[in-house]
């Protein structure tokens, strides 16, 4: 009896620690949109004041990370140390071989070592991933509520194109879509998703829309793989194909109707304008970045240009494609090997993951942290990408997770499973 009580006490402590670590990670998302809401709603345009507000919110997240550092390091010390040693050596070697990149390394190092790697390490320290998913879903309501406040503030002022807002609102849109499809369906959730989608179309960019659609495809493909040849899956496939075909065949009709509606309210949507344009160019200047990067790869195919080398010849920016960025930095051979290893982890995490919660989280963060890296952003500074990588790595190297599974109404955590076993006993 005493041993059982001790095990229960240890399990409760483990769950409490999992909740604290999960909140530390998810607080990033909440603080990002809160930070942006404060600036936009109160019309703070002074660059120094905007930087100061961002610094305050960053400190708040940092405090949460520091409070949980001891637990994370205790659970994951070896992997923590080895990963930092690996990347420090990689940075030092890159700086030694490519001294022209040194001016860009401090900024990259800040994002990678202070934000991205800790985010990945903290996720790997969570034992019951269902706790993380539960908190992530709860945070989606907070994020979307603030997003709608920002949107209303924009509409009351002068509606304008806002790429940052569209990526911020993508997070709760993806989270609530998952909840509707896999946890439980509520009309209010569907309404919030439609509002978020409309806000992205209205003032946002096309990148988040593309990420969202590919995310839906991944969910759908995963569902078909898990339920192949089952009547429900086949019916869903038929209905979805019919619906998508109807949308595609009548795309211009729907887009024009939406555009006319927005114009009546004085809203000009850059995304809709580009979609209706006969000369639409989805690259928006990225083709020059791609071609310049490819030319540089052929000029130095073996060694590459080192971490940050792309910033040197692209005037401080990056290729806006994860594979081009990796290959131009590390060369065709080493960069190609890194790329193949990444693809292997992605495939296992999304399609071959034996832990249902990990698999669903992999799909969620593929939508939030991977897809956009094929046309925007840098893998070295994207915490969402490193969180996605941690989920995939977890499915391969951290397979001793607590048991977690999903029923139709709520997430079942390891603690629920343990309590059910004791009651049956």
GROMACS .gro file of C-alpha atoms in nm:
model
  425
    1UNK     CA    1   0.000   0.000   0.000
    2UNK     CA    2   0.283   0.238   0.091
    3UNK     CA    3   0.455   0.159  -0.238
    4UNK     CA    4   0.133   0.231  -0.433
    5UNK     CA    5   0.091   0.566  -0.252
    6UNK     CA    6   0.451   0.656  -0.333
    7UNK     CA    7   0.398   0.570  -0.700
    8UNK     CA    8   0.083   0.781  -0.708
    9UNK     CA    9   0.266   1.069  -0.541
   10UNK     CA   10   0.551   1.043  -0.794
   11UNK     CA   11   0.299   1.030  -1.080
   12UNK     CA   12   0.122   1.341  -0.953
   13UNK     CA   13   0.453   1.527  -0.918
   14UNK     CA   14   0.549   1.419  -1.269
   15UNK     CA   15   0.219   1.550  -1.406
   16UNK     CA   16   0.264   1.881  -1.222
   17UNK     CA   17   0.610   1.918  -1.371
   18UNK     CA   18   0.475   1.831  -1.717
   19UNK     CA   19   0.212   2.104  -1.682
   20UNK     CA   20   0.470   2.363  -1.579
   21UNK     CA   21   0.704   2.274  -1.865
   22UNK     CA   22   0.413   2.274  -2.110
   23UNK     CA   23   0.299   2.618  -1.992
   24UNK     CA   24   0.654   2.750  -2.031
   25UNK     CA   25   0.658   2.646  -2.397
   26UNK     CA   26   0.302   2.752  -2.481
   27UNK     CA   27   0.346   3.086  -2.303
   28UNK     CA   28   0.564   3.182  -2.602
   29UNK     CA   29   0.264   3.168  -2.835
   30UNK     CA   30   0.041   3.355  -2.591
   31UNK     CA   31   0.300   3.627  -2.530
   32UNK     CA   32   0.374   3.671  -2.901
   33UNK     CA   33   0.015   3.756  -2.985
   34UNK     CA   34  -0.030   3.956  -2.661
   35UNK     CA   35   0.278   4.157  -2.748
   36UNK     CA   36   0.142   4.228  -3.095
   37UNK     CA   37  -0.207   4.309  -2.962
   38UNK     CA   38  -0.072   4.569  -2.719
   39UNK     CA   39   0.120   4.742  -2.998
   40UNK     CA   40  -0.162   4.739  -3.252
   41UNK     CA   41  -0.463   4.810  -3.030
   42UNK     CA   42  -0.291   5.105  -2.860
   43UNK     CA   43  -0.131   5.219  -3.188
   44UNK     CA   44   0.224   5.216  -3.057
   45UNK     CA   45   0.439   5.310  -3.357
   46UNK     CA   46   0.757   5.433  -3.192
   47UNK     CA   47   1.025   5.175  -3.273
   48UNK     CA   48   1.203   5.211  -2.937
   49UNK     CA   49   0.879   5.165  -2.744
   50UNK     CA   50   0.783   4.862  -2.957
   51UNK     CA   51   1.124   4.707  -2.889
   52UNK     CA   52   1.088   4.774  -2.516
   53UNK     CA   53   0.744   4.607  -2.507
   54UNK     CA   54   0.882   4.304  -2.693
   55UNK     CA   55   1.169   4.288  -2.443
   56UNK     CA   56   0.924   4.285  -2.148
   57UNK     CA   57   0.726   3.995  -2.291
   58UNK     CA   58   1.047   3.810  -2.374
   59UNK     CA   59   1.159   3.848  -2.011
   60UNK     CA   60   0.828   3.702  -1.890
   61UNK     CA   61   0.877   3.394  -2.107
   62UNK     CA   62   1.240   3.371  -1.995
   63UNK     CA   63   1.134   3.369  -1.628
   64UNK     CA   64   0.901   3.074  -1.693
   65UNK     CA   65   1.182   2.888  -1.868
   66UNK     CA   66   1.427   2.953  -1.585
   67UNK     CA   67   1.175   2.837  -1.323
   68UNK     CA   68   1.152   2.499  -1.497
   69UNK     CA   69   1.513   2.465  -1.609
   70UNK     CA   70   1.618   2.243  -1.317
   71UNK     CA   71   1.342   1.989  -1.388
   72UNK     CA   72   1.414   1.987  -1.761
   73UNK     CA   73   1.788   1.947  -1.714
   74UNK     CA   74   1.737   1.669  -1.460
   75UNK     CA   75   1.516   1.477  -1.700
   76UNK     CA   76   1.716   1.543  -2.013
   77UNK     CA   77   2.068   1.641  -1.911
   78UNK     CA   78   2.271   1.424  -2.151
   79UNK     CA   79   2.076   1.516  -2.464
   80UNK     CA   80   2.074   1.881  -2.351
   81UNK     CA   81   2.452   1.896  -2.313
   82UNK     CA   82   2.532   1.700  -2.630
   83UNK     CA   83   2.305   1.912  -2.849
   84UNK     CA   84   2.461   2.236  -2.725
   85UNK     CA   85   2.815   2.100  -2.769
   86UNK     CA   86   2.731   1.993  -3.126
   87UNK     CA   87   2.590   2.330  -3.230
   88UNK     CA   88   2.860   2.532  -3.054
   89UNK     CA   89   3.127   2.331  -3.239
   90UNK     CA   90   2.935   2.376  -3.564
   91UNK     CA   91   2.922   2.754  -3.514
   92UNK     CA   92   3.290   2.779  -3.421
   93UNK     CA   93   3.399   2.568  -3.719
   94UNK     CA   94   3.178   2.768  -3.952
   95UNK     CA   95   3.321   3.099  -3.822
   96UNK     CA   96   3.676   2.964  -3.856
   97UNK     CA   97   3.628   2.852  -4.216
   98UNK     CA   98   3.407   3.145  -4.319
   99UNK     CA   99   3.512   3.457  -4.122
  100UNK     CA  100   3.294   3.680  -4.341
  101UNK     CA  101   2.987   3.530  -4.172
  102UNK     CA  102   3.088   3.643  -3.821
  103UNK     CA  103   2.881   3.963  -3.833
  104UNK     CA  104   2.562   3.757  -3.878
  105UNK     CA  105   2.640   3.482  -3.626
  106UNK     CA  106   2.550   3.668  -3.300
  107UNK     CA  107   2.190   3.725  -3.412
  108UNK     CA  108   2.154   3.367  -3.538
  109UNK     CA  109   2.315   3.231  -3.220
  110UNK     CA  110   2.073   3.428  -3.002
  111UNK     CA  111   1.769   3.279  -3.171
  112UNK     CA  112   1.910   2.927  -3.193
  113UNK     CA  113   2.072   2.892  -2.849
  114UNK     CA  114   1.840   3.109  -2.639
  115UNK     CA  115   1.502   3.043  -2.801
  116UNK     CA  116   1.492   2.753  -3.049
  117UNK     CA  117   1.704   2.485  -2.880
  118UNK     CA  118   1.552   2.542  -2.533
  119UNK     CA  119   1.203   2.510  -2.684
  120UNK     CA  120   1.299   2.173  -2.832
  121UNK     CA  121   1.470   2.056  -2.513
  122UNK     CA  122   1.175   2.151  -2.296
  123UNK     CA  123   0.935   1.955  -2.514
  124UNK     CA  124   1.160   1.647  -2.499
  125UNK     CA  125   1.151   1.669  -2.118
  126UNK     CA  126   0.770   1.633  -2.109
  127UNK     CA  127   0.673   1.278  -2.020
  128UNK     CA  128   0.299   1.289  -2.083
  129UNK     CA  129   0.248   1.467  -2.414
  130UNK     CA  130  -0.132   1.469  -2.372
  131UNK     CA  131  -0.087   1.731  -2.098
  132UNK     CA  132   0.099   1.952  -2.347
  133UNK     CA  133  -0.174   1.903  -2.609
  134UNK     CA  134  -0.450   1.984  -2.359
  135UNK     CA  135  -0.285   2.313  -2.264
  136UNK     CA  136  -0.210   2.393  -2.629
  137UNK     CA  137  -0.580   2.359  -2.715
  138UNK     CA  138  -0.680   2.583  -2.422
  139UNK     CA  139  -0.430   2.845  -2.536
  140UNK     CA  140  -0.589   2.843  -2.881
  141UNK     CA  141  -0.900   3.018  -2.747
  142UNK     CA  142  -0.692   3.289  -2.582
  143UNK     CA  143  -0.482   3.345  -2.893
  144UNK     CA  144  -0.781   3.357  -3.125
  145UNK     CA  145  -0.969   3.595  -2.895
  146UNK     CA  146  -0.676   3.838  -2.900
  147UNK     CA  147  -0.644   3.790  -3.275
  148UNK     CA  148  -1.004   3.900  -3.326
  149UNK     CA  149  -0.941   4.204  -3.102
  150UNK     CA  150  -0.645   4.296  -3.326
  151UNK     CA  151  -0.858   4.247  -3.638
  152UNK     CA  152  -1.137   4.471  -3.504
  153UNK     CA  153  -0.877   4.735  -3.416
  154UNK     CA  154  -0.743   4.719  -3.774
  155UNK     CA  155  -1.089   4.746  -3.929
  156UNK     CA  156  -1.181   5.045  -3.711
  157UNK     CA  157  -0.862   5.215  -3.825
  158UNK     CA  158  -0.745   5.150  -4.182
  159UNK     CA  159  -0.737   4.782  -4.286
  160UNK     CA  160  -0.394   4.700  -4.428
  161UNK     CA  161  -0.185   4.402  -4.532
  162UNK     CA  162  -0.027   4.243  -4.226
  163UNK     CA  163   0.187   3.931  -4.268
  164UNK     CA  164   0.282   3.909  -3.900
  165UNK     CA  165  -0.083   3.905  -3.791
  166UNK     CA  166  -0.170   3.631  -4.041
  167UNK     CA  167   0.104   3.400  -3.906
  168UNK     CA  168  -0.001   3.472  -3.547
  169UNK     CA  169  -0.365   3.388  -3.620
  170UNK     CA  170  -0.258   3.071  -3.805
  171UNK     CA  171  -0.156   2.914  -3.471
  172UNK     CA  172  -0.503   2.905  -3.305
  173UNK     CA  173  -0.667   2.829  -3.642
  174UNK     CA  174  -0.457   2.513  -3.677
  175UNK     CA  175  -0.508   2.415  -3.311
  176UNK     CA  176  -0.888   2.453  -3.315
  177UNK     CA  177  -0.913   2.273  -3.650
  178UNK     CA  178  -0.740   1.977  -3.489
  179UNK     CA  179  -0.979   1.993  -3.193
  180UNK     CA  180  -1.286   1.997  -3.419
  181UNK     CA  181  -1.163   1.700  -3.623
  182UNK     CA  182  -1.013   1.479  -3.352
  183UNK     CA  183  -1.145   1.576  -3.008
  184UNK     CA  184  -1.502   1.706  -3.032
  185UNK     CA  185  -1.706   1.912  -3.273
  186UNK     CA  186  -1.865   2.235  -3.152
  187UNK     CA  187  -2.033   2.499  -3.363
  188UNK     CA  188  -1.854   2.777  -3.173
  189UNK     CA  189  -1.516   2.624  -3.262
  190UNK     CA  190  -1.610   2.602  -3.630
  191UNK     CA  191  -1.729   2.964  -3.623
  192UNK     CA  192  -1.399   3.077  -3.467
  193UNK     CA  193  -1.203   2.887  -3.733
  194UNK     CA  194  -1.404   3.052  -4.011
  195UNK     CA  195  -1.349   3.395  -3.853
  196UNK     CA  196  -0.976   3.330  -3.832
  197UNK     CA  197  -0.964   3.208  -4.193
  198UNK     CA  198  -1.157   3.513  -4.312
  199UNK     CA  199  -0.923   3.746  -4.122
  200UNK     CA  200  -0.619   3.590  -4.292
  201UNK     CA  201  -0.782   3.627  -4.634
  202UNK     CA  202  -0.880   3.986  -4.553
  203UNK     CA  203  -0.558   4.138  -4.419
  204UNK     CA  204  -0.306   3.854  -4.422
  205UNK     CA  205  -0.064   3.693  -4.665
  206UNK     CA  206  -0.089   3.380  -4.876
  207UNK     CA  207   0.181   3.192  -4.685
  208UNK     CA  208  -0.039   3.106  -4.383
  209UNK     CA  209  -0.322   3.001  -4.617
  210UNK     CA  210  -0.089   2.764  -4.802
  211UNK     CA  211   0.043   2.628  -4.471
  212UNK     CA  212  -0.314   2.574  -4.350
  213UNK     CA  213  -0.424   2.390  -4.664
  214UNK     CA  214  -0.120   2.161  -4.662
  215UNK     CA  215  -0.183   2.098  -4.292
  216UNK     CA  216  -0.538   1.986  -4.380
  217UNK     CA  217  -0.396   1.756  -4.649
  218UNK     CA  218  -0.155   1.599  -4.396
  219UNK     CA  219  -0.443   1.542  -4.154
  220UNK     CA  220  -0.651   1.388  -4.429
  221UNK     CA  221  -0.374   1.163  -4.563
  222UNK     CA  222  -0.291   1.048  -4.212
  223UNK     CA  223  -0.659   0.968  -4.151
  224UNK     CA  224  -0.679   0.762  -4.471
  225UNK     CA  225  -0.362   0.570  -4.384
  226UNK     CA  226  -0.493   0.488  -4.038
  227UNK     CA  227  -0.840   0.392  -4.169
  228UNK     CA  228  -0.763   0.246  -4.513
  229UNK     CA  229  -1.039   0.045  -4.677
  230UNK     CA  230  -1.283   0.135  -4.400
  231UNK     CA  231  -1.626   0.254  -4.515
  232UNK     CA  232  -1.612   0.576  -4.308
  233UNK     CA  233  -1.276   0.675  -4.455
  234UNK     CA  234  -1.392   0.605  -4.810
  235UNK     CA  235  -1.712   0.807  -4.763
  236UNK     CA  236  -1.512   1.095  -4.614
  237UNK     CA  237  -1.268   1.075  -4.905
  238UNK     CA  238  -1.554   1.090  -5.158
  239UNK     CA  239  -1.728   1.382  -4.986
  240UNK     CA  240  -1.403   1.577  -4.937
  241UNK     CA  241  -1.297   1.522  -5.299
  242UNK     CA  242  -1.638   1.638  -5.421
  243UNK     CA  243  -1.629   1.947  -5.200
  244UNK     CA  244  -1.274   2.042  -5.300
  245UNK     CA  245  -1.352   1.987  -5.668
  246UNK     CA  246  -1.655   2.216  -5.640
  247UNK     CA  247  -1.443   2.486  -5.477
  248UNK     CA  248  -1.166   2.457  -5.738
  249UNK     CA  249  -1.407   2.463  -6.035
  250UNK     CA  250  -1.586   2.770  -5.897
  251UNK     CA  251  -1.284   2.934  -5.735
  252UNK     CA  252  -1.306   3.265  -5.921
  253UNK     CA  253  -1.678   3.293  -5.846
  254UNK     CA  254  -1.629   3.254  -5.469
  255UNK     CA  255  -1.324   3.482  -5.458
  256UNK     CA  256  -1.500   3.758  -5.655
  257UNK     CA  257  -1.806   3.740  -5.428
  258UNK     CA  258  -1.585   3.767  -5.119
  259UNK     CA  259  -1.387   4.052  -5.275
  260UNK     CA  260  -1.706   4.247  -5.356
  261UNK     CA  261  -1.830   4.196  -5.001
  262UNK     CA  262  -1.505   4.328  -4.853
  263UNK     CA  263  -1.496   4.627  -5.090
  264UNK     CA  264  -1.848   4.721  -4.977
  265UNK     CA  265  -1.705   4.753  -4.625
  266UNK     CA  266  -1.402   4.947  -4.747
  267UNK     CA  267  -1.154   4.660  -4.712
  268UNK     CA  268  -0.894   4.595  -4.984
  269UNK     CA  269  -0.742   4.245  -4.957
  270UNK     CA  270  -0.393   4.206  -5.102
  271UNK     CA  271  -0.429   3.828  -5.100
  272UNK     CA  272  -0.754   3.833  -5.299
  273UNK     CA  273  -0.610   4.091  -5.539
  274UNK     CA  274  -0.316   3.862  -5.613
  275UNK     CA  275  -0.541   3.558  -5.648
  276UNK     CA  276  -0.759   3.741  -5.903
  277UNK     CA  277  -0.461   3.882  -6.093
  278UNK     CA  278  -0.391   3.731  -6.435
  279UNK     CA  279  -0.020   3.789  -6.381
  280UNK     CA  280  -0.005   3.639  -6.034
  281UNK     CA  281   0.347   3.564  -5.914
  282UNK     CA  282   0.347   3.355  -5.600
  283UNK     CA  283   0.719   3.402  -5.554
  284UNK     CA  284   0.686   3.776  -5.467
  285UNK     CA  285   1.058   3.830  -5.524
  286UNK     CA  286   1.164   3.491  -5.389
  287UNK     CA  287   1.262   3.369  -5.737
  288UNK     CA  288   1.561   3.606  -5.729
  289UNK     CA  289   1.663   3.468  -5.389
  290UNK     CA  290   1.626   3.112  -5.517
  291UNK     CA  291   1.826   3.172  -5.836
  292UNK     CA  292   2.104   3.362  -5.655
  293UNK     CA  293   2.131   3.086  -5.397
  294UNK     CA  294   2.143   2.810  -5.658
  295UNK     CA  295   2.414   2.996  -5.851
  296UNK     CA  296   2.620   3.023  -5.531
  297UNK     CA  297   2.574   2.652  -5.461
  298UNK     CA  298   2.724   2.564  -5.801
  299UNK     CA  299   3.016   2.800  -5.740
  300UNK     CA  300   3.106   2.624  -5.412
  301UNK     CA  301   2.926   2.287  -5.411
  302UNK     CA  302   3.153   2.093  -5.176
  303UNK     CA  303   3.207   2.304  -4.863
  304UNK     CA  304   2.927   2.557  -4.887
  305UNK     CA  305   2.943   2.899  -4.725
  306UNK     CA  306   2.891   2.812  -4.359
  307UNK     CA  307   2.617   2.909  -4.115
  308UNK     CA  308   2.503   3.258  -4.209
  309UNK     CA  309   2.690   3.244  -4.541
  310UNK     CA  310   2.366   3.295  -4.729
  311UNK     CA  311   2.316   3.623  -4.538
  312UNK     CA  312   2.647   3.749  -4.681
  313UNK     CA  313   2.557   3.728  -5.051
  314UNK     CA  314   2.182   3.787  -5.001
  315UNK     CA  315   2.237   4.120  -4.821
  316UNK     CA  316   2.135   4.005  -4.476
  317UNK     CA  317   1.841   3.783  -4.570
  318UNK     CA  318   1.814   3.408  -4.641
  319UNK     CA  319   1.699   3.188  -4.932
  320UNK     CA  320   1.341   3.144  -4.799
  321UNK     CA  321   1.366   2.770  -4.857
  322UNK     CA  322   1.492   2.530  -4.594
  323UNK     CA  323   1.669   2.289  -4.832
  324UNK     CA  324   1.842   2.566  -5.026
  325UNK     CA  325   1.949   2.724  -4.698
  326UNK     CA  326   2.097   2.400  -4.564
  327UNK     CA  327   2.275   2.307  -4.889
  328UNK     CA  328   2.421   2.653  -4.948
  329UNK     CA  329   2.553   2.656  -4.590
  330UNK     CA  330   2.696   2.304  -4.574
  331UNK     CA  331   2.753   2.207  -4.937
  332UNK     CA  332   2.578   1.953  -5.156
  333UNK     CA  333   2.721   1.642  -4.986
  334UNK     CA  334   2.690   1.732  -4.617
  335UNK     CA  335   2.382   1.950  -4.675
  336UNK     CA  336   2.223   1.670  -4.876
  337UNK     CA  337   2.286   1.422  -4.592
  338UNK     CA  338   2.140   1.665  -4.336
  339UNK     CA  339   1.834   1.712  -4.559
  340UNK     CA  340   1.779   1.337  -4.597
  341UNK     CA  341   1.807   1.287  -4.221
  342UNK     CA  342   1.550   1.562  -4.164
  343UNK     CA  343   1.311   1.408  -4.418
  344UNK     CA  344   1.344   1.072  -4.241
  345UNK     CA  345   1.254   1.224  -3.905
  346UNK     CA  346   0.962   1.416  -4.059
  347UNK     CA  347   0.820   1.106  -4.226
  348UNK     CA  348   0.848   0.895  -3.911
  349UNK     CA  349   0.702   1.171  -3.694
  350UNK     CA  350   0.403   1.234  -3.919
  351UNK     CA  351   0.321   0.895  -4.072
  352UNK     CA  352   0.495   0.617  -3.874
  353UNK     CA  353   0.466   0.756  -3.521
  354UNK     CA  354   0.342   0.490  -3.279
  355UNK     CA  355   0.241   0.747  -3.017
  356UNK     CA  356  -0.091   0.898  -3.126
  357UNK     CA  357  -0.044   1.224  -2.935
  358UNK     CA  358   0.309   1.272  -3.069
  359UNK     CA  359   0.185   1.201  -3.421
  360UNK     CA  360  -0.097   1.453  -3.400
  361UNK     CA  361   0.136   1.713  -3.252
  362UNK     CA  362   0.381   1.645  -3.538
  363UNK     CA  363   0.107   1.723  -3.792
  364UNK     CA  364   0.001   2.036  -3.602
  365UNK     CA  365   0.355   2.175  -3.589
  366UNK     CA  366   0.428   2.070  -3.946
  367UNK     CA  367   0.153   2.317  -4.028
  368UNK     CA  368   0.299   2.579  -3.794
  369UNK     CA  369   0.673   2.528  -3.822
  370UNK     CA  370   0.770   2.329  -4.131
  371UNK     CA  371   0.558   2.415  -4.434
  372UNK     CA  372   0.627   2.788  -4.420
  373UNK     CA  373   1.004   2.722  -4.434
  374UNK     CA  374   0.971   2.617  -4.798
  375UNK     CA  375   0.881   2.974  -4.896
  376UNK     CA  376   0.952   3.194  -4.591
  377UNK     CA  377   1.165   3.218  -4.281
  378UNK     CA  378   1.486   3.049  -4.171
  379UNK     CA  379   1.521   2.717  -3.991
  380UNK     CA  380   1.789   2.871  -3.770
  381UNK     CA  381   1.550   3.122  -3.613
  382UNK     CA  382   1.213   2.944  -3.614
  383UNK     CA  383   1.119   2.807  -3.272
  384UNK     CA  384   0.811   2.641  -3.425
  385UNK     CA  385   1.036   2.441  -3.656
  386UNK     CA  386   1.255   2.326  -3.368
  387UNK     CA  387   0.949   2.231  -3.168
  388UNK     CA  388   0.834   2.026  -3.468
  389UNK     CA  389   1.179   1.863  -3.484
  390UNK     CA  390   1.163   1.781  -3.112
  391UNK     CA  391   0.829   1.606  -3.166
  392UNK     CA  392   0.974   1.400  -3.452
  393UNK     CA  393   1.292   1.320  -3.257
  394UNK     CA  394   1.078   1.222  -2.959
  395UNK     CA  395   0.897   0.963  -3.171
  396UNK     CA  396   1.227   0.799  -3.264
  397UNK     CA  397   1.455   0.832  -2.961
  398UNK     CA  398   1.218   0.895  -2.668
  399UNK     CA  399   0.978   0.605  -2.710
  400UNK     CA  400   0.932   0.539  -2.336
  401UNK     CA  401   0.653   0.796  -2.307
  402UNK     CA  402   0.363   0.748  -2.074
  403UNK     CA  403   0.060   0.593  -2.238
  404UNK     CA  404  -0.170   0.853  -2.393
  405UNK     CA  405  -0.460   0.808  -2.630
  406UNK     CA  406  -0.764   0.993  -2.760
  407UNK     CA  407  -1.133   0.932  -2.722
  408UNK     CA  408  -1.415   1.122  -2.892
  409UNK     CA  409  -1.475   1.374  -2.614
  410UNK     CA  410  -1.148   1.446  -2.437
  411UNK     CA  411  -0.781   1.368  -2.422
  412UNK     CA  412  -0.695   1.078  -2.193
  413UNK     CA  413  -0.369   1.126  -2.007
  414UNK     CA  414  -0.141   0.871  -1.847
  415UNK     CA  415  -0.285   0.959  -1.506
  416UNK     CA  416  -0.636   0.875  -1.627
  417UNK     CA  417  -0.512   0.540  -1.754
  418UNK     CA  418  -0.345   0.467  -1.419
  419UNK     CA  419  -0.659   0.558  -1.223
  420UNK     CA  420  -0.869   0.336  -1.447
  421UNK     CA  421  -0.636   0.043  -1.386
  422UNK     CA  422  -0.650   0.094  -1.008
  423UNK     CA  423  -1.031   0.114  -1.012
  424UNK     CA  424  -1.051  -0.208  -1.210
  425UNK     CA  425  -0.809  -0.373  -0.970
   0.00000   0.00000   0.00000
